[in-house]
Coordinates of C-alpha atoms in Angstrom, one line a residue:
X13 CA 53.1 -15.4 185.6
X14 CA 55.6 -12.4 186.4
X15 CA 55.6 -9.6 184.0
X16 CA 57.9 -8.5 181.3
X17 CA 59.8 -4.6 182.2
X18 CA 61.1 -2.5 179.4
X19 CA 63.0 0.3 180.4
X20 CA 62.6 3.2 177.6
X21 CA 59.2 1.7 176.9
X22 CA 58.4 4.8 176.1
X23 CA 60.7 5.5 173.2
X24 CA 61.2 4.9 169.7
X25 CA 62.2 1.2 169.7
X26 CA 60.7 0.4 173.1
X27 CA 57.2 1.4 171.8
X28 CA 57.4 -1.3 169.3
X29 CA 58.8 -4.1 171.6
X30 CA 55.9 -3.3 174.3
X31 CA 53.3 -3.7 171.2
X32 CA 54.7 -7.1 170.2
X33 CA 54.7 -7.9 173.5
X34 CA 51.4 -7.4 174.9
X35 CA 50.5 -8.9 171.5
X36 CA 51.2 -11.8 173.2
X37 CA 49.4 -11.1 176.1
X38 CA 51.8 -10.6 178.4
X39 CA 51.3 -7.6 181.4
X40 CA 54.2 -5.0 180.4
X41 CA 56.0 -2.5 182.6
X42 CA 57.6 0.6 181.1
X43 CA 59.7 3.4 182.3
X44 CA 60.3 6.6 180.4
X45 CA 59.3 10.0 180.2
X46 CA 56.8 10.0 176.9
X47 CA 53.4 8.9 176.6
X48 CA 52.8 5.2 178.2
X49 CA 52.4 3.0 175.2
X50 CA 48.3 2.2 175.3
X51 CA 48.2 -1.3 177.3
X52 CA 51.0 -0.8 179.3
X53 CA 51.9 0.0 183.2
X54 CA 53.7 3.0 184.0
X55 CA 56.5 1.7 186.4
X56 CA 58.5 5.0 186.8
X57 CA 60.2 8.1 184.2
X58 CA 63.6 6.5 184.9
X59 CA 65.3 3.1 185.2
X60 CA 67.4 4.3 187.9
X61 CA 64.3 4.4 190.3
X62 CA 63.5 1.2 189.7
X63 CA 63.7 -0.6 193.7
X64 CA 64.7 -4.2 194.4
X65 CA 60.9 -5.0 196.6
X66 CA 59.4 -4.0 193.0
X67 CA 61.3 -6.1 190.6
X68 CA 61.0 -9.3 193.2
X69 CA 57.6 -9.1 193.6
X70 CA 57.1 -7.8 189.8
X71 CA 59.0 -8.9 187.4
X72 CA 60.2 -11.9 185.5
X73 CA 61.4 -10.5 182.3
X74 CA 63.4 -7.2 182.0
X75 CA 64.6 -5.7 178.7
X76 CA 66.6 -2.8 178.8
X77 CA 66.8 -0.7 176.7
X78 CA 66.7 3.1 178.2
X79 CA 70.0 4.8 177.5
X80 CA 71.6 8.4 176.6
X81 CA 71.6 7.9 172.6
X82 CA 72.4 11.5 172.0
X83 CA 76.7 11.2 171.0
X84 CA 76.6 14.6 171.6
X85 CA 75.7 14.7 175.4
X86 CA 78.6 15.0 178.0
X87 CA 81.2 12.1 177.9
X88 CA 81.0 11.9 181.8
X89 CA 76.9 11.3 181.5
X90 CA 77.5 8.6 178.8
X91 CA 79.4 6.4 181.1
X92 CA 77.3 7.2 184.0
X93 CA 73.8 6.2 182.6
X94 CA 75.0 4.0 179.7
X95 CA 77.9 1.9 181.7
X96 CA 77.5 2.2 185.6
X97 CA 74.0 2.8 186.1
X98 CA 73.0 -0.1 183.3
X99 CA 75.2 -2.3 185.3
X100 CA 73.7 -1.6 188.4
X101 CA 70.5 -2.0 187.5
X102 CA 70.9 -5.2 185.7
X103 CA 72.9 -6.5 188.8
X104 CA 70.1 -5.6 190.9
X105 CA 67.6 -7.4 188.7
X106 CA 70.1 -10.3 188.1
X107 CA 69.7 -10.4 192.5
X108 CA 66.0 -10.1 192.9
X109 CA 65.6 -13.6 190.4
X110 CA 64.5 -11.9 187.3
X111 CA 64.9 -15.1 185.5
X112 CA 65.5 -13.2 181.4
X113 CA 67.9 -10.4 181.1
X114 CA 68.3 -8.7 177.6
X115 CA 69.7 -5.5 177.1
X116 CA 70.4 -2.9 174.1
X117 CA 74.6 -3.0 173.2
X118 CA 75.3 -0.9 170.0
X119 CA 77.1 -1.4 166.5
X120 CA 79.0 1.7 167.9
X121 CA 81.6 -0.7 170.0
X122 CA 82.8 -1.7 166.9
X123 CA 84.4 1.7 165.5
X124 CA 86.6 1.3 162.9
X125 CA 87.3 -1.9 163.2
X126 CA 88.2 -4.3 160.3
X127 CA 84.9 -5.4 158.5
X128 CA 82.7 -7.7 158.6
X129 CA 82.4 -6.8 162.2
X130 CA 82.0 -9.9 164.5
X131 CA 80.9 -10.3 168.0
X132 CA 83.4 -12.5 169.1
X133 CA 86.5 -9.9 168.3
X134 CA 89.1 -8.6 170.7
X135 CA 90.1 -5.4 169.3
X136 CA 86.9 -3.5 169.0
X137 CA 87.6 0.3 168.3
X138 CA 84.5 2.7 169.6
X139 CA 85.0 5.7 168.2
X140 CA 83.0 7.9 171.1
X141 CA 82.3 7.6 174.6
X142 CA 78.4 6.5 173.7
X143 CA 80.6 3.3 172.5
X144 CA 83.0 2.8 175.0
X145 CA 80.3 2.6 177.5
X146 CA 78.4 0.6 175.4
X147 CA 81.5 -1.8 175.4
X148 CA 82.1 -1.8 179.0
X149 CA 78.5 -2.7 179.7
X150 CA 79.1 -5.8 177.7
X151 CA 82.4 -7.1 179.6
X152 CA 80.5 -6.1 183.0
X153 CA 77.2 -8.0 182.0
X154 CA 77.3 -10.3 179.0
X155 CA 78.7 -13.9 181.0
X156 CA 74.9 -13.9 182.4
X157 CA 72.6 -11.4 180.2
X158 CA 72.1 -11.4 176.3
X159 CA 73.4 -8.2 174.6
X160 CA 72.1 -7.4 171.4
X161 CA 74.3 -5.1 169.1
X162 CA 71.0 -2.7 167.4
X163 CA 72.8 -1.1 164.1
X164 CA 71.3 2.1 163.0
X165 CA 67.2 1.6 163.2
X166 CA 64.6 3.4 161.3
X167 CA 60.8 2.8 161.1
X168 CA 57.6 4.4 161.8
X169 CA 57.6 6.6 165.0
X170 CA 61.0 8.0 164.8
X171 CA 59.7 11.8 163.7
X172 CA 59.9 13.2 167.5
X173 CA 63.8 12.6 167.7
X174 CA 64.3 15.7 165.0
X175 CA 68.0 15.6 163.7
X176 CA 69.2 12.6 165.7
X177 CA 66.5 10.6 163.7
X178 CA 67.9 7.4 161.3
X179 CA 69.4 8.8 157.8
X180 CA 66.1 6.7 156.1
X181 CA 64.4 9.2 157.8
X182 CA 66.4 12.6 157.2
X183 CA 66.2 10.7 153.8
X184 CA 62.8 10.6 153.2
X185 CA 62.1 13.9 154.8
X186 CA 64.4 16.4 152.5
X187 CA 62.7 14.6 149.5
X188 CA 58.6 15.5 150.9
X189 CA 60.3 18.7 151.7
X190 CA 62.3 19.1 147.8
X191 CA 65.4 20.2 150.2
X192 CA 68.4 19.2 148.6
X193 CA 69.9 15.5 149.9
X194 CA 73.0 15.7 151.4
X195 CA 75.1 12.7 151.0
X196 CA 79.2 12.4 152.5
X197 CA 81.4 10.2 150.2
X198 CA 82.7 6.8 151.2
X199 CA 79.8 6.7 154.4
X200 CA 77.6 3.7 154.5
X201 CA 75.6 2.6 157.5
X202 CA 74.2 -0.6 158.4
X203 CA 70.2 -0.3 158.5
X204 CA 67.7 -2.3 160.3
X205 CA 63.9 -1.8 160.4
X206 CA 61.9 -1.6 164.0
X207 CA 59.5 -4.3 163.6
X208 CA 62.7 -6.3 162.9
X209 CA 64.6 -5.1 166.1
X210 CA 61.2 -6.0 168.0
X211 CA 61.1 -9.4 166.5
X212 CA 64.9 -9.9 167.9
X213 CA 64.3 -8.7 171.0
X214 CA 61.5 -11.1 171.6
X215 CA 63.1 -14.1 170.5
X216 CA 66.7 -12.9 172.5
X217 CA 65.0 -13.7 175.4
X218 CA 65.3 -17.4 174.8
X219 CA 68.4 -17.4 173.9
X220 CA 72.1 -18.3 175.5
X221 CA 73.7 -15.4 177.8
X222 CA 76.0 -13.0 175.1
X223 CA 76.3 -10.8 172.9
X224 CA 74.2 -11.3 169.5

């Protein structure tokens, strides 16, 4: 049996789809540039490195989720990692019979769009390029991968990504810290928990190419 990639493997939510994983038994490959979950096989710091002879030979499963997440990095890098290269690379998988494809979209295409958001709208409205790319990954790749559209997550394990942590978290810590909380009027997020974003992940695998 071939064994199951995770690009960012390494990060916040990748380190809690590799444990459910190997839960399961399965041999897991990670790429990222943090400590290799405990279990796990190194495959290399970035996705982009990834070759075509290793995923044939490798890989059956690949579930992508490295990205730039910071909004605040250069437009021009958004696209570039979050759009082309994720293309590529999924292209290059989709070509060397990697048999499940499931990758990370974002709540972020849908902007200010009329709510309840749904997956299946035409006028989505991303707000920032992090979104737009986001977007154009899922026109380029969603007729034969499944997207999943990850809404703000929180969870254990998030305290190493400082201010770009969830709200829960910024939350939670001004409280332990008595630092005053503060709050902007008329903002609301949509908040889902890790282990519940794990959970999805595993089961997308079996499901119809799309977004979800």
């Amino acid at each position: 049996m071939k064994a199951t990639l995770v690009t960012g493997g390494t990060g916040f939510i990748g380190r809690h789809v590799v444990k459910r994983l190997l839960a399961e038994g399965r041999t897991v490959y990670v790429t990222g540039r943090e400590a290799v979950p405990a279990g796990a096989e190194h495959a290399a710091d970035d996705f982009q490195r990834l070759s075509y002879p290793f995923i044939h030979a490798n890989i059956g499963t690949v579930i992508h989720l490295a990205a730039e997440t910071d909004t605040r990095a250069d437009d021009k890098r958004q696209w570039q990692v979050n759009a082309e290269d994720a293309a590529e690379f999924l292209r290059m998988c989709r070509e060397s019979y990697v048999t499940r494809l499931v990758y990370a979209s974002s709540c972020a295409v849908y902007g200010a769009g009329r709510l309840p958001f749904r997956e299946d709208r035409a006028e989505l409205e991303p707000l920032n390029a992090y979104g737009a790319a986001k977007l154009s990954l899922d026109k380029l790749v969603s007729g034969w991968a499944c997207g999943l559209r990850f809404s703000n997550v929180f969870g254990p394990g998030e305290a190493h990504k400082g201010s770009s942590a969830s709200m829960i978290f910024q939350i939670a810590a001004a409280i332990r810290e008595r630092r005053p909380v503060e709050l902007y009027p008329r903002c609301s997020r949509d908040l889902i928990d890790v282990d519940s974003v794990a959970d999805a992940v595993a089961h997308a695998e079996h499901l119809p190419a799309g977004v979800y």
